Short mmCIF file of C-alpha atoms in Angstrom, two decimals:
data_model
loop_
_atom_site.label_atom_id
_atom_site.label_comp_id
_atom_site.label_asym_id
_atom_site.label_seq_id
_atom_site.Cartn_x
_atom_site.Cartn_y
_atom_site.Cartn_z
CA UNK U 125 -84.20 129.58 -17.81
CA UNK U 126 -81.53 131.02 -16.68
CA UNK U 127 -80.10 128.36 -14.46
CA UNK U 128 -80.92 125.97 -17.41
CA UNK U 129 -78.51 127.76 -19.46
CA UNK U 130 -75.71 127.57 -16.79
CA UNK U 131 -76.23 123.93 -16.41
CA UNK U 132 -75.67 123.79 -20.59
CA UNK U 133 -72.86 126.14 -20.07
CA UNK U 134 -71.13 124.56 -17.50
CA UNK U 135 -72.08 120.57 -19.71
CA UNK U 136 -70.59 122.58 -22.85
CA UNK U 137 -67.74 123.51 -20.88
CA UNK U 138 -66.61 120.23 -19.88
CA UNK U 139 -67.53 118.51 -23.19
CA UNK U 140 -65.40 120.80 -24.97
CA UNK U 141 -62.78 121.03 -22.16
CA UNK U 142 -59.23 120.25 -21.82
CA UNK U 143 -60.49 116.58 -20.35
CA UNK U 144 -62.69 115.58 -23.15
CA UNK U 145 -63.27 116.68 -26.92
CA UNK U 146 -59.89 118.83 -27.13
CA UNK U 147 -57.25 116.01 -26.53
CA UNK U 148 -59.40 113.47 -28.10
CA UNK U 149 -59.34 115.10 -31.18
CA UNK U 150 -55.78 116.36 -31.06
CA UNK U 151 -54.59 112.70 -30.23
CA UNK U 152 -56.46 111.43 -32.98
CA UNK U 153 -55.77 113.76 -35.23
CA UNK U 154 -51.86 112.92 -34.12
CA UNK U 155 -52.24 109.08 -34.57
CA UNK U 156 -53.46 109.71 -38.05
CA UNK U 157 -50.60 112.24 -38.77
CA UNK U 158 -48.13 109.39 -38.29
CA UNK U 159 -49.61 106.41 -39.28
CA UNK U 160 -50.51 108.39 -42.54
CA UNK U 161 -46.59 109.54 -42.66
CA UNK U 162 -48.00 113.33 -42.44
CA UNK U 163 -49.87 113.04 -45.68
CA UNK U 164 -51.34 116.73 -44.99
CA UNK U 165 -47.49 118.07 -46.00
CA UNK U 166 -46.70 115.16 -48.23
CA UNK U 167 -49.70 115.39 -50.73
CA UNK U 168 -51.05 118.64 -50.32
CA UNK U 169 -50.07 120.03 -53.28
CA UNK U 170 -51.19 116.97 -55.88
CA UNK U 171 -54.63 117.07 -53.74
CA UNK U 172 -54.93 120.92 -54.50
CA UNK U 173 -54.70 119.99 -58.01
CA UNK U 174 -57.22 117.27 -57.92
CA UNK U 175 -59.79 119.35 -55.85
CA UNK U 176 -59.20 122.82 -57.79
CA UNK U 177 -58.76 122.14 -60.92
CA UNK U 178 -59.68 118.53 -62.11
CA UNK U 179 -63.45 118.87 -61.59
CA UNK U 180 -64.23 115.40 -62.11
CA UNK U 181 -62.06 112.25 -61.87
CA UNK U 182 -61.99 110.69 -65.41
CA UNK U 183 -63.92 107.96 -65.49
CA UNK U 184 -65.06 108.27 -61.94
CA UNK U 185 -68.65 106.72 -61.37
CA UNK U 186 -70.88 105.48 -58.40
CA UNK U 187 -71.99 109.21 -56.65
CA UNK U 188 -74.37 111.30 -57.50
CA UNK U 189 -72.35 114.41 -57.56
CA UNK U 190 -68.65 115.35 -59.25
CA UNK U 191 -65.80 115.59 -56.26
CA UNK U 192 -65.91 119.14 -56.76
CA UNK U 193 -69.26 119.95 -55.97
CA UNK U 194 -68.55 117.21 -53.07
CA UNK U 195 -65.76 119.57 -51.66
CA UNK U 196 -67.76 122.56 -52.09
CA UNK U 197 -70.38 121.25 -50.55
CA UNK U 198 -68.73 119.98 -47.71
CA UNK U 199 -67.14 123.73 -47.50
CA UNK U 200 -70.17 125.39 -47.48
CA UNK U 201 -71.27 123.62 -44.23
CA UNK U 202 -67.73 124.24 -42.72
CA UNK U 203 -67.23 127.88 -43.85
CA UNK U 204 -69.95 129.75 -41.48
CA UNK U 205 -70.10 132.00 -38.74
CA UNK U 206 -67.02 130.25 -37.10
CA UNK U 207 -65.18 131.88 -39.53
CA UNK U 208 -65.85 135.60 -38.76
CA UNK U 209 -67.76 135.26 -34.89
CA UNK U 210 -65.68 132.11 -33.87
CA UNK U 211 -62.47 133.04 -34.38
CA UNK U 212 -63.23 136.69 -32.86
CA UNK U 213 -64.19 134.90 -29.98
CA UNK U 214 -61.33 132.93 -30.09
CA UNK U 215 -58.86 136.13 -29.89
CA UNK U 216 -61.10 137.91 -27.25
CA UNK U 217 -61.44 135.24 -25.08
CA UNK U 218 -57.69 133.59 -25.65
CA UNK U 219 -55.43 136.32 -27.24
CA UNK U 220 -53.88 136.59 -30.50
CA UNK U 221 -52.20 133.45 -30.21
CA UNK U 222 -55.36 131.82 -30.17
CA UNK U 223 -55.02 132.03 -33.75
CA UNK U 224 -51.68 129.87 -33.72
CA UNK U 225 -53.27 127.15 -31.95
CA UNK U 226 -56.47 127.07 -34.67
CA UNK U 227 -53.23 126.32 -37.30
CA UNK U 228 -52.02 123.48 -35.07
CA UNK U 229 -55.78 122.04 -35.18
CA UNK U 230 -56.21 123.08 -38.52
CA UNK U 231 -52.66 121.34 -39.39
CA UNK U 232 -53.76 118.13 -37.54
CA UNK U 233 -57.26 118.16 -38.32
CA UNK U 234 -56.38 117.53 -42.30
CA UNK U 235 -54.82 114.40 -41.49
CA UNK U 236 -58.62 113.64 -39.53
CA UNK U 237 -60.75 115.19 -42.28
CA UNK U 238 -58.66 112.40 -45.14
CA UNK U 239 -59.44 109.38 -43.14
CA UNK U 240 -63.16 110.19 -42.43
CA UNK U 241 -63.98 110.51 -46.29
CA UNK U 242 -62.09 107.88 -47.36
CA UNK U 243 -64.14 105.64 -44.86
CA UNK U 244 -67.50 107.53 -46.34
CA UNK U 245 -66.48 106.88 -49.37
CA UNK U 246 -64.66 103.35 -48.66
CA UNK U 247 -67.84 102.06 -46.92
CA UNK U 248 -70.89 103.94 -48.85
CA UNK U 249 -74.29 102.63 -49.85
CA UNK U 250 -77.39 103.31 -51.40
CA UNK U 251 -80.71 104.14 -50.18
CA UNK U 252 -84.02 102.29 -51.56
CA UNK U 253 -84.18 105.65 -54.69
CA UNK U 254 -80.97 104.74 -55.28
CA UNK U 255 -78.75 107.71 -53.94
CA UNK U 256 -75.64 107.65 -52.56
CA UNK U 257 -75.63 107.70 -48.42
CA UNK U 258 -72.29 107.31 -46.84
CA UNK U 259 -70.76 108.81 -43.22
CA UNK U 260 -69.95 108.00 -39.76
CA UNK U 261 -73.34 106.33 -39.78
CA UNK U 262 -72.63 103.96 -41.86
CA UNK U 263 -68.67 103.33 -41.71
CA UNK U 264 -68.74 102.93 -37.95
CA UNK U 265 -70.81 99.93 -38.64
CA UNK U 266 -69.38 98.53 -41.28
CA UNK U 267 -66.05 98.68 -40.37
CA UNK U 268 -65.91 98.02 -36.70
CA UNK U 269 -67.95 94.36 -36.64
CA UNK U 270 -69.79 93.84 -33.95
CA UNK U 271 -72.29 95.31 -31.03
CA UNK U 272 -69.85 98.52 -30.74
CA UNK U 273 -69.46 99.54 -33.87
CA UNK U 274 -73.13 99.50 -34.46
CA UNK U 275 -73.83 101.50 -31.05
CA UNK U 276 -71.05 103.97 -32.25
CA UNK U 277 -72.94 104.11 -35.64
CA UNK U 278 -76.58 105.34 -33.88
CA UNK U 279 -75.26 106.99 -31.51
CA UNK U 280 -73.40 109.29 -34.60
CA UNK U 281 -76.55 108.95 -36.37
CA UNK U 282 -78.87 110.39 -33.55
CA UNK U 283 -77.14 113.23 -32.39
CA UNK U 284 -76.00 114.12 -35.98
CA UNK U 285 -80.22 115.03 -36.66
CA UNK U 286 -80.59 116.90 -33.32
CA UNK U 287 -77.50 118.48 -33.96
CA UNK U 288 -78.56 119.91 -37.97
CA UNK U 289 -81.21 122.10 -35.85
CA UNK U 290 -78.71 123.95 -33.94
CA UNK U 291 -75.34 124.51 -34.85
CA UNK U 292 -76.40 123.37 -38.67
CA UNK U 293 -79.80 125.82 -39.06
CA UNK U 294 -80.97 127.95 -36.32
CA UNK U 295 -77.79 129.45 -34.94
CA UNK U 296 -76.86 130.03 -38.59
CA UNK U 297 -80.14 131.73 -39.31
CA UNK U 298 -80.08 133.99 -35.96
CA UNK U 299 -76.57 135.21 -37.05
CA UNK U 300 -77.62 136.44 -40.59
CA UNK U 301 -80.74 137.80 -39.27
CA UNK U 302 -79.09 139.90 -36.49
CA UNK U 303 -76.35 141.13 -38.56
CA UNK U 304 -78.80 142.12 -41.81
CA UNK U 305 -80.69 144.03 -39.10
CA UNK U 306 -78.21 145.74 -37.16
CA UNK U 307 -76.53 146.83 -40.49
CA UNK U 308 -79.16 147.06 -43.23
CA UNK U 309 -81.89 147.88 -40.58
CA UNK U 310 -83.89 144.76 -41.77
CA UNK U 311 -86.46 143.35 -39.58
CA UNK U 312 -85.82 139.66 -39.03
CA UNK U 313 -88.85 138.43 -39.76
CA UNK U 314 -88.31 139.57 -43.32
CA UNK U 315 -84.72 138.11 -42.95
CA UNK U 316 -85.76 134.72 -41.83
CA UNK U 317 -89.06 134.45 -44.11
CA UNK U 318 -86.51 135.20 -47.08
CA UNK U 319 -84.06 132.62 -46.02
CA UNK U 320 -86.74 129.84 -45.05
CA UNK U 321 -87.99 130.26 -48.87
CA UNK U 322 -84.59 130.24 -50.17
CA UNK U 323 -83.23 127.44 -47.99
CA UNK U 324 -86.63 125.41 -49.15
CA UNK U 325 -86.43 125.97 -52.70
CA UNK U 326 -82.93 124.58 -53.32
CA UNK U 327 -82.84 121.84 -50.60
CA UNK U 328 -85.97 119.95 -51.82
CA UNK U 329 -83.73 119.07 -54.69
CA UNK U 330 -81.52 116.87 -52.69
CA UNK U 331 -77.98 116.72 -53.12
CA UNK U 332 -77.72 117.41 -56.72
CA UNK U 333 -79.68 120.34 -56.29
CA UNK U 334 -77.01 121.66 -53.39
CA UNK U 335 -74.64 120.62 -55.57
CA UNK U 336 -75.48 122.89 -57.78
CA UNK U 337 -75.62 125.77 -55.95
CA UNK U 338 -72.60 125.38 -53.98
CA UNK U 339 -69.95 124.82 -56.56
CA UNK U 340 -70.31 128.25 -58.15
CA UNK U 341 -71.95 130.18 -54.87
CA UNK U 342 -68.98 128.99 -52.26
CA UNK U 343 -65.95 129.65 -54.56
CA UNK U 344 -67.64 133.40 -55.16
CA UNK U 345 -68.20 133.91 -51.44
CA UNK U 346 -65.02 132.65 -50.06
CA UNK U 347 -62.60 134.46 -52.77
CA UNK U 348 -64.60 138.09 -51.77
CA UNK U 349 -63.98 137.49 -48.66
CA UNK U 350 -60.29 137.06 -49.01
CA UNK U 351 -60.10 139.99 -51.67
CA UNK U 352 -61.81 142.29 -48.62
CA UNK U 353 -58.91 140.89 -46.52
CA UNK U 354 -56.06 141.32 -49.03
CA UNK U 355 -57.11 145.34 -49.26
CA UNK U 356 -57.41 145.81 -45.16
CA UNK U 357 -53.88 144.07 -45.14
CA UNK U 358 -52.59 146.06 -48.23
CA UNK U 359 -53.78 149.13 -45.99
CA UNK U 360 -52.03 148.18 -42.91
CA UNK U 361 -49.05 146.75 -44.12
CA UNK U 362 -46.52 147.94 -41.83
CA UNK U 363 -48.44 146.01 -39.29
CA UNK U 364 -48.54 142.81 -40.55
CA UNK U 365 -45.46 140.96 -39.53
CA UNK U 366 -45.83 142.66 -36.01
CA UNK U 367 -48.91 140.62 -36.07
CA UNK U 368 -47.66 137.35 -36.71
CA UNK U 369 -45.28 138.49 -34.33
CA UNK U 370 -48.19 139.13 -31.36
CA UNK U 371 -49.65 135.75 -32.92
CA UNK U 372 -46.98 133.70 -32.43
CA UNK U 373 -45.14 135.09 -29.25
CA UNK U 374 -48.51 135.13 -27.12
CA UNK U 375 -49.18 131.40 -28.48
CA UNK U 376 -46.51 130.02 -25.79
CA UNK U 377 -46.49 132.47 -23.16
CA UNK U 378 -50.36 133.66 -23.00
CA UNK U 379 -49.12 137.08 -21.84
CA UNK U 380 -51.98 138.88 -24.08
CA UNK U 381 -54.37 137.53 -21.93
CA UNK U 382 -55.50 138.74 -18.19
CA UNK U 383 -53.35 136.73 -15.94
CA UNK U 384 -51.31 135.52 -18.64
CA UNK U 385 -53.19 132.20 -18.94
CA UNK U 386 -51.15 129.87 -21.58
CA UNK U 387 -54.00 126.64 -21.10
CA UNK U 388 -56.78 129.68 -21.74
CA UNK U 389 -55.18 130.54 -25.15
CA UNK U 390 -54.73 126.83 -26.33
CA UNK U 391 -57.86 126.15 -25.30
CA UNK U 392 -59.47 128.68 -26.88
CA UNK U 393 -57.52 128.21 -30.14
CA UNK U 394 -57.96 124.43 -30.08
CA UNK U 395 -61.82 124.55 -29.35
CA UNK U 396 -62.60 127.35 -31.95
CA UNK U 397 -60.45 125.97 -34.81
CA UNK U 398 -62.37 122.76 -34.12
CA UNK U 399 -65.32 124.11 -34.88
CA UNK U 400 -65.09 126.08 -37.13
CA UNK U 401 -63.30 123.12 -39.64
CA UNK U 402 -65.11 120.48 -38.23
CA UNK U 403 -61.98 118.03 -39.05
CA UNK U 404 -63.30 114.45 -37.07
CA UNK U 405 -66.25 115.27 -36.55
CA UNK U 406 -67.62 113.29 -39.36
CA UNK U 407 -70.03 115.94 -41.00
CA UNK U 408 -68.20 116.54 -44.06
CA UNK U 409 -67.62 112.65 -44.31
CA UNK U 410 -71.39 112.53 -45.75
CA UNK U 411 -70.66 114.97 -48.58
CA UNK U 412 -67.72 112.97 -49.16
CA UNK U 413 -69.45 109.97 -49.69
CA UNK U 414 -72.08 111.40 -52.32
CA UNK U 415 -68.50 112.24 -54.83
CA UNK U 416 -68.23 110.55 -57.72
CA UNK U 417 -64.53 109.05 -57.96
CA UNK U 418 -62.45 106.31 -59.14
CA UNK U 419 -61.20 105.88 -55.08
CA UNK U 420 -61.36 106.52 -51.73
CA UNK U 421 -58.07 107.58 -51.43
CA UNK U 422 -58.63 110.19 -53.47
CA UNK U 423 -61.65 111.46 -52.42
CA UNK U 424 -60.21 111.73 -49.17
CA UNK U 425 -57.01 113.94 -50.26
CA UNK U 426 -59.92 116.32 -52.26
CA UNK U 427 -61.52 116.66 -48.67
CA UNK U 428 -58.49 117.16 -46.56
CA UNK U 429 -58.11 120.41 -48.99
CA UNK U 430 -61.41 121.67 -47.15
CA UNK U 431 -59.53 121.85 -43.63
CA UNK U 432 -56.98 124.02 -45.81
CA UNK U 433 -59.36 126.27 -47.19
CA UNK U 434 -61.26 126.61 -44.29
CA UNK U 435 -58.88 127.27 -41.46
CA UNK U 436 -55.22 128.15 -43.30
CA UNK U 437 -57.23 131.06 -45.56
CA UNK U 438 -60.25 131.81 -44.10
CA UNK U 439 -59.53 131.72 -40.76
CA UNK U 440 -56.25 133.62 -41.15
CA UNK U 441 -57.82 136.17 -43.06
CA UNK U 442 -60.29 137.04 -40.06
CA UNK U 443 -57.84 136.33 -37.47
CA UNK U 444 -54.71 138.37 -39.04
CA UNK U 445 -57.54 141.34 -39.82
CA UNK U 446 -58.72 141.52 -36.14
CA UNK U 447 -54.97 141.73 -34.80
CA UNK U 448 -53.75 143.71 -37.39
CA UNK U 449 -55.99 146.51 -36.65
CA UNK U 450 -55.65 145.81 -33.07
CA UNK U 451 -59.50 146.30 -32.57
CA UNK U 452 -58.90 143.28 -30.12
CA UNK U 453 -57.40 145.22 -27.37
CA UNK U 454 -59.61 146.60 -24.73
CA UNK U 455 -62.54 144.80 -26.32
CA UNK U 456 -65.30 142.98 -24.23
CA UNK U 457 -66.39 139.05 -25.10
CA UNK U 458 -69.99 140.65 -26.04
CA UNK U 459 -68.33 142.62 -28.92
CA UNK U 460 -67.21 139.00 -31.18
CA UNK U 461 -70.18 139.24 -33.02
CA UNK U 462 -69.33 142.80 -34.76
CA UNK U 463 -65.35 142.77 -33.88
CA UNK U 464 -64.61 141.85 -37.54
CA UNK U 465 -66.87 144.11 -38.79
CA UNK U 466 -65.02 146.60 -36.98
CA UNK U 467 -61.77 145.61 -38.12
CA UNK U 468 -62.64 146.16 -41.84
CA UNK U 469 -64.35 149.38 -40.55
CA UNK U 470 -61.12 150.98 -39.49
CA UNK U 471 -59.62 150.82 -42.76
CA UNK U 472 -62.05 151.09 -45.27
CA UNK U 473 -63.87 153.98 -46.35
CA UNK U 474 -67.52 154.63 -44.32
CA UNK U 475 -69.47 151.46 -43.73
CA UNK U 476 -68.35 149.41 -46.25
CA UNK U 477 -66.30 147.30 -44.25
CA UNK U 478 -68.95 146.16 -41.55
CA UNK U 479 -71.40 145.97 -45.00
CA UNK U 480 -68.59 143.59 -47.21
CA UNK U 481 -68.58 141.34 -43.74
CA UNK U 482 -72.10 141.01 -42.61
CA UNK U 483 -72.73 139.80 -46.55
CA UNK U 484 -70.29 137.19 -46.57
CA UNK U 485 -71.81 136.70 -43.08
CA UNK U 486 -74.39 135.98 -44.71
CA UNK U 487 -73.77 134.21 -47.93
CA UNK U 488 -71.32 131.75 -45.07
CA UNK U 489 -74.10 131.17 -42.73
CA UNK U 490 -76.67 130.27 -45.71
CA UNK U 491 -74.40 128.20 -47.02
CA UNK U 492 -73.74 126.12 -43.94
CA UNK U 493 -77.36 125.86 -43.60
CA UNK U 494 -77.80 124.28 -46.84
CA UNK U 495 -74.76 121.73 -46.35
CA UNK U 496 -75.90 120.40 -42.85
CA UNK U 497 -79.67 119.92 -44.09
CA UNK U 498 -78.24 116.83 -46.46
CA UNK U 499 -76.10 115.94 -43.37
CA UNK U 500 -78.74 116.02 -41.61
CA UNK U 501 -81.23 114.18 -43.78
CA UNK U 502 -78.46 111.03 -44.60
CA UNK U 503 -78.78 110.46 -41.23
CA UNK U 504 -82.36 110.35 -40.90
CA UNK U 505 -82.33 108.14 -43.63
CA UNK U 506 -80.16 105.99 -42.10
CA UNK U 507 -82.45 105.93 -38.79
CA UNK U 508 -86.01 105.77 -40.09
CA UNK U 509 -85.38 105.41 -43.92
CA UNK U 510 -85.68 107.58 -46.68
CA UNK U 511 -89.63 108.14 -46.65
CA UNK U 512 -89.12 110.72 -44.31
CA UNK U 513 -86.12 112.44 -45.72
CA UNK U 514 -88.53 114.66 -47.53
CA UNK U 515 -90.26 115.80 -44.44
CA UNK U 516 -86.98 116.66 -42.84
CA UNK U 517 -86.34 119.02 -45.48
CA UNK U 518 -89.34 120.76 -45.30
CA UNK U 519 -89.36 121.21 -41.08
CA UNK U 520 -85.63 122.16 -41.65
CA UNK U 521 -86.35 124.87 -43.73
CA UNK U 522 -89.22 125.95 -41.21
CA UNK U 523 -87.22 126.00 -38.72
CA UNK U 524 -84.91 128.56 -40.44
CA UNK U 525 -87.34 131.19 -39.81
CA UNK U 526 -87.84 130.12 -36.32
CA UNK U 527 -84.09 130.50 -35.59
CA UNK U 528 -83.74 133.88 -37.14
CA UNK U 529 -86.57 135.68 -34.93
CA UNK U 530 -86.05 133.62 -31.60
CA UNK U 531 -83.07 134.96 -28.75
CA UNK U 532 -80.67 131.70 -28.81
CA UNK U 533 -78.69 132.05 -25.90
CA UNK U 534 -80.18 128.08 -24.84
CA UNK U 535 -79.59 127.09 -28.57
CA UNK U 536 -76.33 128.09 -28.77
CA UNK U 537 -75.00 125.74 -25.75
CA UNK U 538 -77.15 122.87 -26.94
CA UNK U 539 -75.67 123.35 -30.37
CA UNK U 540 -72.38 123.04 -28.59
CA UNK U 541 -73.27 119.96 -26.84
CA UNK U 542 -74.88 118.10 -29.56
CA UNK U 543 -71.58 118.81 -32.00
CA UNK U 544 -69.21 117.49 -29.42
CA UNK U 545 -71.20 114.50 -28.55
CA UNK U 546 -71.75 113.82 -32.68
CA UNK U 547 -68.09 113.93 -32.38
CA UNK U 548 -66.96 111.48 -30.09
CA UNK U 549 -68.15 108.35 -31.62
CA UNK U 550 -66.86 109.31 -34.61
CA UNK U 551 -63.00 109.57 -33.06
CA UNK U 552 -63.47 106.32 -31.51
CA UNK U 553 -63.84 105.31 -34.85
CA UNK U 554 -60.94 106.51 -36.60
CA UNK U 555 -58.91 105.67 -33.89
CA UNK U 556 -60.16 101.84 -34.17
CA UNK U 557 -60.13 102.12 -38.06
CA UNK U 558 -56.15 103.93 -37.96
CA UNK U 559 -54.54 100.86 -39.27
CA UNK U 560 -56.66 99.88 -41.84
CA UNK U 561 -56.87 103.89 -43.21
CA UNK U 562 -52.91 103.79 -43.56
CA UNK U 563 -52.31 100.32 -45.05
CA UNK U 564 -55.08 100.91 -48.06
CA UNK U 565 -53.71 104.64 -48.30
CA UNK U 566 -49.92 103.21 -48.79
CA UNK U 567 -50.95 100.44 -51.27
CA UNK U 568 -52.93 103.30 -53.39
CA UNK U 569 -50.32 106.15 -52.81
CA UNK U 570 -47.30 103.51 -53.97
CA UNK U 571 -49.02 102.47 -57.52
CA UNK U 572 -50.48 106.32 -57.88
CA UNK U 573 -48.25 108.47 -56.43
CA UNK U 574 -48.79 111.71 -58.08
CA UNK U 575 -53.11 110.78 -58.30
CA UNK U 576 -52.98 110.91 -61.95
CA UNK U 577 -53.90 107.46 -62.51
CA UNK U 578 -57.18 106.69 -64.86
CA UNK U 579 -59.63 104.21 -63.76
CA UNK U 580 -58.40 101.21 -65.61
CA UNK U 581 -55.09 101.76 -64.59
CA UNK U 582 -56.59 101.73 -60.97
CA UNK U 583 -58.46 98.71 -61.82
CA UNK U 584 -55.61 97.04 -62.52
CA UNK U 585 -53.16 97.84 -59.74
CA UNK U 586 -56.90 97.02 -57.91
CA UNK U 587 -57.02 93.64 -58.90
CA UNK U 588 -57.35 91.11 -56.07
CA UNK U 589 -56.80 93.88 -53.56
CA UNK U 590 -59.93 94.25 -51.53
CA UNK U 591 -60.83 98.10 -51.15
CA UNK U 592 -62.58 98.76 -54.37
CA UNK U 593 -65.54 101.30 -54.37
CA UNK U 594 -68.24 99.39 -55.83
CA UNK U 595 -67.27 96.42 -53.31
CA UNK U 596 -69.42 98.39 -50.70
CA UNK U 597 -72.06 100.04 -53.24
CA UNK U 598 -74.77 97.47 -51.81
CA UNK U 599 -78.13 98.63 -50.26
CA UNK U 600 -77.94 98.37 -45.91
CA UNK U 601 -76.05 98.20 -43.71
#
């Protein structure tokens, strides 16, 4: 077993090298930058008002949830242990300006996480009940004509499923289950019998039933999290700006790290910010898809506000607590798992620090589990139709309870694999797609700059211009 897992280590290591994943996303998320005239700086703003506090589109129609339970959706897969282990990780493994670099890919990545749900939502369908399926799966195909785009397409599609196991459910699980036991002294059994039952009782309801949950449980979770930070910093405030200092100096010269290796701390940064906001990687392209909205243009500025939340708050929270507090320095890579603990630990009274962070730990990991079981089950639709999307929900909740008692060492490298190889085809994509993503996003931008446009209006500047939602809203592929 042991040599297995080096083989996965080593496969992991060159899929999410400097040769592979890491420039192919940071090209692509370049090319989209520019041919989208840096919409991520440009728009931000209007699309923070549109996914914050517009919670539906007037008039919008054709999903089967509001954008806003879309976006929180979508968050609630992103936001998970990346968040608190990943980027401690990151810093251990890279240095504090690891944490500059998962801002460059966070920066980038918004640009990435736009164009992927305005394809889902650009090129969406409906299954034979009638719901709303929409992705990589199903863009790749229709938008790229042809024997490629439909290999791209399956070859999303399968390692999408495989991939909802690992990084989406069991790796999820393990990291509540360890964390409720090592603070709370709860055996993980109980841990992962508790979270199988929870995970079953909301996902059986499908989308609308995540929906539901997510749009008041992820805004809850995420702001107690950043209240937690805003005390530790409020505590240490004479060290903050030497932080960003450390951040920002050992992001070009890699001194922080043994042997001062700069490639080590991009890589580090790059790879880590990646995961944990998943920009083109075409997950959060499926929850885009199931929004109801009057375009795809502006579903896809709602969703480019998740790569902000995820990375420019939640990130920098953990990653500005760990270095604040220096409980970085001197610590070994085995220590990511509790380093933020520790962090709020040395500033707030008794335990409550490593308690505040193992429960929003927990309420991130739980979260992710529940968004990557409807990723997970669109795509299984899509490959064996949507008889067996019910099954899939109930092995995926089994399977929670397997992940939280079972050592996942092996699981956590396949995980790795599987998310970098769902990846690829997915960036081919985009890249193929680039020109078409900023010629419909200029035509929509130029009649609606400031999204505030109502759906007749759209209709109108619509007319004759091919790109309408309910053009695609036809059952196959």
């Amino acid at each position: 077993m042991d040599s297995f897992n080096s083989v996965l280590e080593t496969i992991s290591g060159w899929v999410w090298g400097p040769w592979c994943l890491i420039p192919l996303l940071f090209v692509t998320g370049v090319i989209l930058t520019w041919r989208l005239r840096g919409i991520q700086i440009t728009k931000l703003i209007p699309a923070l008002r549109l996914a914050l506090f517009v919670r539906q589109d007037k008039d919008a129609e054709g999903g089967d949830v509001s954008q806003f339970q879309a976006l929180t959706t979508a968050l609630a897969a992103t936001v998970g242990t990346g968040n608190i282990v990943g980027v401690a990780t990151a810093v251990l493994m890279g240095g504090p300006g690891a944490i500059f670099w998962m801002w460059v890919s966070g920066f980038f990545g918004m640009a990435s996480k736009y164009s992927e749900a305005f394809l889902a939502v650009r090129y969406r369908t409906r299954d034979d009940k009638g719901e709303i399926s929409g992705g990589p799966q199903y863009y790749l195909q229709r938008g790229i004509k042809g024997a490629g785009g439909k290999i791209l397409a399956l070859t999303f599609s399968v390692f999408a499923v495989l991939a909802s196991f690992g990084i989406g459910n069991m790796t999820q699980a393990n990291a509540i289950s360890a964390n409720m036991e090592g603070t709370f002294n709860i055996p993980t059994w109980v841990t992962g019998g508790v979270l199988a039952i929870l995970a079953l009782l909301v996902l059986v309801g499908g989308i609308k039933s995540i929906g539901r949950v997510t749009e008041r449980f992820v805004p809850f979770m995420i702001l107690v999290y950043v209240v937690a930070t805003i005390v530790l910093l409020v505590l240490n405030a004479g060290d903050i700006l030497p932080a960003f200092g450390l951040i920002f100096s050992d992001a070009f010269t890699g001194q922080a790290v043994a042997g001062g290796a700069l490639g080590t701390v991009i890589r580090f940064g790059m790879a880590r910010g990646i995961f944990s906001n998943e920009s083109g990687m075409g997950s959060a392209a499926i929850a885009a898809a199931a929004a109801k909205t009057t375009h795809p243009v502006r579903q896809g500025l709602v969703s480019m506000t998740q790569t902000f939340i995820d990375t420019m708050i939640v990130v920098t929270c953990t990653g500005i607590a760990i270095v604040t507090t220096g409980v970085w320095n001197g610590a070994d890579s085995d220590s990511a798992g509790t380093l933020t603990g520790t962090s709020f630990d040395t500033s707030l009274p008794g335990q409550w620090g490593s308690i505040i962070v193992t429960l929003c730990l927990a309420m991130f990991a739980f979260s992710t589990i529940l968004g990557w079981c409807y990723y997970g089950e669109r795509n299984v639709e899509r490959l064996v139709g949507v008889k067996w999307v019910l099954p899939y929900r109930v092995l995926f909740s089994l399977i929670v309870f397997v992940g939280a008692t079972t050592s996942l060492s092996v699981v956590w490298n396949v995980a790795d694999i599987l998310n970098g190889l769902m990846a690829i085809p997915n960036l081919i994509g985009l890249i193929v797609m680039s020109g078409l993503i900023a010629r419909e996003t200029k035509y929509y931008l130029d009649n609606d700059p400031h999204l505030r446009a109502n759906k007749q209006e759209i209709d109108t500047f619509m007319d004759g211009h091919p790109g309408g939602i309910d053009t695609y809203e036809t059952s196959g592929v």
